[in-house]
Amino acid sequence: MTLRSPLIRAVIALLFAVPAAVAGYHAGLGLAHIGIPAESWKQAMAMAGAIVVAATAWARMALSAAPDAGQGIAAGVTSPDPLTSLAKQG
């Protein structure tokens, strides 16, 4: 994401989160039909699936790093992998 405005980033995240919620609902409902006999519990599991999937999509899109948050090693962030760090040094 290269957008600087938090409002525009939130709108784009919402555009990803809404279809993800629908998909999570239907996936949860499909899995609930396998082993839950009560309709109310099926709906509860489907709603839980929708919330989890939508929250994950929202978090991944809205909370991603801002475009000017850092430039890797130039900003003081080092690689967590020591082999990669050694390869870059020499």
CSV table of N, CA and C in Angstrom, one decimal:
chain,number,residue,atom,x,y,z
A,1,MET,N,0.8,-1.2,0.0
A,1,MET,CA,0.0,0.0,0.0
A,1,MET,C,0.9,1.2,0.0
A,2,THR,N,0.6,2.1,-0.9
A,2,THR,CA,1.4,3.3,-0.9
A,2,THR,C,0.5,4.6,-0.6
A,3,LEU,N,-0.6,4.4,-0.1
A,3,LEU,CA,-1.5,5.5,0.2
A,3,LEU,C,-1.1,6.1,1.6
A,4,ARG,N,-1.1,7.4,1.7
A,4,ARG,CA,-0.7,8.0,2.9
A,4,ARG,C,-1.9,8.3,3.8
A,5,SER,N,-3.1,8.5,3.2
A,5,SER,CA,-4.3,8.9,4.0
A,5,SER,C,-4.8,7.7,4.8
A,6,PRO,N,-5.0,7.8,6.1
A,6,PRO,CA,-5.6,6.7,6.8
A,6,PRO,C,-7.0,6.4,6.5
A,7,LEU,N,-7.7,7.4,6.1
A,7,LEU,CA,-9.1,7.2,5.7
A,7,LEU,C,-9.2,6.4,4.4
A,8,ILE,N,-8.4,6.7,3.4
A,8,ILE,CA,-8.5,5.9,2.2
A,8,ILE,C,-8.0,4.5,2.5
A,9,ARG,N,-7.0,4.3,3.3
A,9,ARG,CA,-6.5,3.0,3.6
A,9,ARG,C,-7.6,2.2,4.3
A,10,ALA,N,-8.4,2.8,5.2
A,10,ALA,CA,-9.5,2.2,5.9
A,10,ALA,C,-10.6,1.7,5.0
A,11,VAL,N,-10.9,2.6,4.0
A,11,VAL,CA,-11.9,2.3,3.0
A,11,VAL,C,-11.5,1.1,2.2
A,12,ILE,N,-10.2,1.1,1.8
A,12,ILE,CA,-9.7,-0.1,1.0
A,12,ILE,C,-9.7,-1.4,1.8
A,13,ALA,N,-9.4,-1.3,3.1
A,13,ALA,CA,-9.4,-2.4,4.0
A,13,ALA,C,-10.8,-2.9,4.1
A,14,LEU,N,-11.8,-2.0,4.2
A,14,LEU,CA,-13.2,-2.4,4.3
A,14,LEU,C,-13.6,-3.1,3.1
A,15,LEU,N,-13.2,-2.7,1.9
A,15,LEU,CA,-13.5,-3.3,0.6
A,15,LEU,C,-13.0,-4.8,0.6
A,16,PHE,N,-11.9,-5.1,1.3
A,16,PHE,CA,-11.4,-6.4,1.4
A,16,PHE,C,-12.1,-7.2,2.5
A,17,ALA,N,-12.5,-6.5,3.6
A,17,ALA,CA,-13.0,-7.2,4.8
A,17,ALA,C,-14.4,-7.7,4.6
A,18,VAL,N,-15.3,-6.9,3.8
A,18,VAL,CA,-16.7,-7.3,3.6
A,18,VAL,C,-16.8,-8.7,2.9
A,19,PRO,N,-16.1,-8.8,1.7
A,19,PRO,CA,-16.2,-10.1,1.0
A,19,PRO,C,-15.6,-11.2,1.8
A,20,ALA,N,-14.5,-10.9,2.6
A,20,ALA,CA,-13.9,-11.9,3.5
A,20,ALA,C,-14.9,-12.4,4.5
A,21,ALA,N,-15.7,-11.5,5.1
A,21,ALA,CA,-16.7,-11.8,6.1
A,21,ALA,C,-17.7,-12.8,5.5
A,22,VAL,N,-18.2,-12.5,4.3
A,22,VAL,CA,-19.2,-13.3,3.6
A,22,VAL,C,-18.6,-14.7,3.4
A,23,ALA,N,-17.3,-14.8,2.9
A,23,ALA,CA,-16.7,-16.1,2.7
A,23,ALA,C,-16.5,-16.8,4.0
A,24,GLY,N,-16.1,-16.1,5.1
A,24,GLY,CA,-15.9,-16.7,6.4
A,24,GLY,C,-17.2,-17.3,7.0
A,25,TYR,N,-18.3,-16.5,6.7
A,25,TYR,CA,-19.6,-17.0,7.2
A,25,TYR,C,-20.0,-18.3,6.5
A,26,HIS,N,-19.9,-18.3,5.2
A,26,HIS,CA,-20.3,-19.5,4.4
A,26,HIS,C,-19.3,-20.7,4.7
A,27,ALA,N,-18.1,-20.5,4.9
A,27,ALA,CA,-17.1,-21.5,5.3
A,27,ALA,C,-17.5,-22.1,6.7
A,28,GLY,N,-17.8,-21.2,7.6
A,28,GLY,CA,-18.1,-21.6,9.0
A,28,GLY,C,-19.5,-22.3,9.0
A,29,LEU,N,-20.4,-21.9,8.2
A,29,LEU,CA,-21.7,-22.6,8.1
A,29,LEU,C,-21.6,-23.9,7.5
A,30,GLY,N,-20.7,-24.1,6.5
A,30,GLY,CA,-20.5,-25.4,5.9
A,30,GLY,C,-19.9,-26.3,6.8
A,31,LEU,N,-18.9,-25.9,7.6
A,31,LEU,CA,-18.3,-26.8,8.6
A,31,LEU,C,-19.2,-27.1,9.7
A,32,ALA,N,-20.1,-26.1,10.1
A,32,ALA,CA,-21.0,-26.4,11.2
A,32,ALA,C,-22.1,-27.4,10.8
A,33,HIS,N,-22.4,-27.5,9.5
A,33,HIS,CA,-23.4,-28.4,9.0
A,33,HIS,C,-22.9,-29.9,9.1
A,34,ILE,N,-21.6,-30.0,9.2
A,34,ILE,CA,-21.0,-31.4,9.3
A,34,ILE,C,-21.3,-32.0,10.6
A,35,GLY,N,-21.2,-31.2,11.7
A,35,GLY,CA,-21.2,-31.9,13.0
A,35,GLY,C,-22.1,-31.2,14.1
A,36,ILE,N,-22.9,-30.2,13.8
A,36,ILE,CA,-23.7,-29.5,14.8
A,36,ILE,C,-25.2,-29.7,14.4
A,37,PRO,N,-26.0,-30.3,15.2
A,37,PRO,CA,-27.4,-30.5,14.8
A,37,PRO,C,-28.3,-29.3,15.1
A,38,ALA,N,-28.0,-28.5,16.0
A,38,ALA,CA,-28.9,-27.4,16.4
A,38,ALA,C,-28.6,-26.2,15.4
A,39,GLU,N,-29.7,-25.6,14.9
A,39,GLU,CA,-29.6,-24.5,13.9
A,39,GLU,C,-29.0,-23.3,14.5
A,40,SER,N,-29.3,-23.0,15.8
A,40,SER,CA,-28.8,-21.8,16.4
A,40,SER,C,-27.3,-21.9,16.6
A,41,TRP,N,-26.8,-23.0,16.9
A,41,TRP,CA,-25.3,-23.2,17.1
A,41,TRP,C,-24.6,-23.2,15.7
A,42,LYS,N,-25.3,-23.6,14.7
A,42,LYS,CA,-24.7,-23.5,13.3
A,42,LYS,C,-24.5,-22.0,13.0
A,43,GLN,N,-25.6,-21.2,13.2
A,43,GLN,CA,-25.5,-19.8,12.9
A,43,GLN,C,-24.4,-19.1,13.8
A,44,ALA,N,-24.3,-19.5,15.1
A,44,ALA,CA,-23.3,-18.9,15.9
A,44,ALA,C,-21.9,-19.3,15.4
A,45,MET,N,-21.7,-20.5,15.0
A,45,MET,CA,-20.4,-20.8,14.4
A,45,MET,C,-20.1,-20.1,13.1
A,46,ALA,N,-21.1,-19.9,12.3
A,46,ALA,CA,-20.9,-19.2,11.0
A,46,ALA,C,-20.6,-17.7,11.3
A,47,MET,N,-21.2,-17.1,12.3
A,47,MET,CA,-21.0,-15.7,12.6
A,47,MET,C,-19.5,-15.6,13.2
A,48,ALA,N,-19.1,-16.6,14.0
A,48,ALA,CA,-17.8,-16.6,14.5
A,48,ALA,C,-16.7,-16.7,13.4
A,49,GLY,N,-17.0,-17.5,12.5
A,49,GLY,CA,-16.1,-17.6,11.3
A,49,GLY,C,-16.1,-16.3,10.5
A,50,ALA,N,-17.2,-15.7,10.3
A,50,ALA,CA,-17.2,-14.4,9.6
A,50,ALA,C,-16.4,-13.3,10.3
A,51,ILE,N,-16.6,-13.3,11.6
A,51,ILE,CA,-15.9,-12.3,12.4
A,51,ILE,C,-14.4,-12.5,12.4
A,52,VAL,N,-13.9,-13.7,12.5
A,52,VAL,CA,-12.5,-14.0,12.5
A,52,VAL,C,-11.9,-13.7,11.2
A,53,VAL,N,-12.5,-14.2,10.1
A,53,VAL,CA,-12.0,-13.9,8.8
A,53,VAL,C,-12.0,-12.5,8.4
A,54,ALA,N,-13.0,-11.8,8.7
A,54,ALA,CA,-13.1,-10.3,8.4
A,54,ALA,C,-12.1,-9.5,9.3
A,55,ALA,N,-11.9,-9.9,10.5
A,55,ALA,CA,-11.0,-9.2,11.4
A,55,ALA,C,-9.5,-9.4,10.8
A,56,THR,N,-9.3,-10.6,10.4
A,56,THR,CA,-7.9,-10.9,9.8
A,56,THR,C,-7.7,-10.1,8.6
A,57,ALA,N,-8.7,-10.1,7.7
A,57,ALA,CA,-8.5,-9.3,6.4
A,57,ALA,C,-8.4,-7.8,6.8
A,58,TRP,N,-9.2,-7.3,7.7
A,58,TRP,CA,-9.1,-5.9,8.1
A,58,TRP,C,-7.7,-5.6,8.6
A,59,ALA,N,-7.2,-6.4,9.6
A,59,ALA,CA,-5.9,-6.2,10.2
A,59,ALA,C,-4.8,-6.2,9.2
A,60,ARG,N,-4.8,-7.1,8.3
A,60,ARG,CA,-3.8,-7.2,7.3
A,60,ARG,C,-3.7,-6.0,6.4
A,61,MET,N,-4.9,-5.5,6.1
A,61,MET,CA,-4.9,-4.4,5.1
A,61,MET,C,-4.8,-3.0,5.9
A,62,ALA,N,-5.5,-2.8,6.9
A,62,ALA,CA,-5.5,-1.5,7.6
A,62,ALA,C,-4.3,-1.2,8.4
A,63,LEU,N,-3.7,-2.3,9.0
A,63,LEU,CA,-2.6,-2.1,9.9
A,63,LEU,C,-1.3,-2.4,9.3
A,64,SER,N,-1.2,-2.5,8.0
A,64,SER,CA,0.1,-2.7,7.4
A,64,SER,C,0.9,-1.4,7.5
A,65,ALA,N,2.2,-1.5,7.4
A,65,ALA,CA,3.1,-0.4,7.6
A,65,ALA,C,2.8,0.7,6.6
A,66,ALA,N,3.0,1.9,7.1
A,66,ALA,CA,2.8,3.1,6.2
A,66,ALA,C,4.0,3.1,5.2
A,67,PRO,N,3.8,3.8,4.1
A,67,PRO,CA,4.8,3.7,3.0
A,67,PRO,C,6.2,4.4,3.5
A,68,ASP,N,6.1,5.3,4.4
A,68,ASP,CA,7.4,5.9,4.8
A,68,ASP,C,7.8,5.5,6.2
A,69,ALA,N,7.3,4.3,6.7
A,69,ALA,CA,7.6,3.8,8.0
A,69,ALA,C,9.0,3.4,8.2
A,70,GLY,N,9.7,3.0,7.1
A,70,GLY,CA,11.1,2.5,7.2
A,70,GLY,C,11.6,2.0,5.9
A,71,GLN,N,12.9,2.0,5.7
A,71,GLN,CA,13.4,1.5,4.5
A,71,GLN,C,14.4,0.4,4.7
A,72,GLY,N,14.0,-0.6,5.6
A,72,GLY,CA,14.9,-1.7,5.8
A,72,GLY,C,16.1,-1.4,6.6
A,73,ILE,N,17.3,-1.8,6.2
A,73,ILE,CA,18.5,-1.6,6.9
A,73,ILE,C,18.8,-0.1,7.0
A,74,ALA,N,18.5,0.7,6.0
A,74,ALA,CA,18.8,2.1,6.0
A,74,ALA,C,18.1,2.8,7.2
A,75,ALA,N,16.9,2.2,7.6
A,75,ALA,CA,16.2,2.8,8.8
A,75,ALA,C,16.5,2.2,10.1
A,76,GLY,N,17.5,1.3,10.1
A,76,GLY,CA,18.0,0.7,11.3
A,76,GLY,C,17.3,-0.7,11.6
A,77,VAL,N,16.5,-1.2,10.7
A,77,VAL,CA,15.9,-2.5,10.8
A,77,VAL,C,16.8,-3.5,10.2
A,78,THR,N,17.1,-4.5,11.0
A,78,THR,CA,18.0,-5.6,10.5
A,78,THR,C,17.2,-6.8,10.2
A,79,SER,N,17.8,-7.7,9.4
A,79,SER,CA,17.1,-8.9,9.0
A,79,SER,C,17.1,-9.9,10.2
A,80,PRO,N,16.0,-10.6,10.5
A,80,PRO,CA,16.0,-11.5,11.6
A,80,PRO,C,16.7,-12.8,11.3
A,81,ASP,N,17.1,-13.0,10.1
A,81,ASP,CA,17.8,-14.2,9.7
A,81,ASP,C,19.3,-13.9,9.6
A,82,PRO,N,20.1,-14.6,10.5
A,82,PRO,CA,21.5,-14.3,10.5
A,82,PRO,C,22.2,-14.6,9.2
A,83,LEU,N,21.8,-15.7,8.5
A,83,LEU,CA,22.4,-16.0,7.2
A,83,LEU,C,22.2,-15.0,6.2
A,84,THR,N,21.0,-14.4,6.1
A,84,THR,CA,20.7,-13.3,5.2
A,84,THR,C,21.5,-12.1,5.5
A,85,SER,N,21.7,-11.8,6.8
A,85,SER,CA,22.5,-10.7,7.2
A,85,SER,C,23.9,-10.8,6.8
A,86,LEU,N,24.5,-12.0,7.0
A,86,LEU,CA,25.8,-12.3,6.6
A,86,LEU,C,26.1,-12.2,5.1
A,87,ALA,N,25.1,-12.7,4.3
A,87,ALA,CA,25.2,-12.6,2.9
A,87,ALA,C,25.2,-11.2,2.4
A,88,LYS,N,24.4,-10.3,3.0
A,88,LYS,CA,24.4,-8.9,2.6
A,88,LYS,C,25.7,-8.2,3.0
A,89,GLN,N,26.3,-8.6,4.1
A,89,GLN,CA,27.5,-7.9,4.5
A,89,GLN,C,28.7,-8.3,3.7
A,90,GLY,N,28.8,-9.4,3.1
A,90,GLY,CA,30.0,-9.7,2.4
A,90,GLY,C,29.9,-11.0,1.7
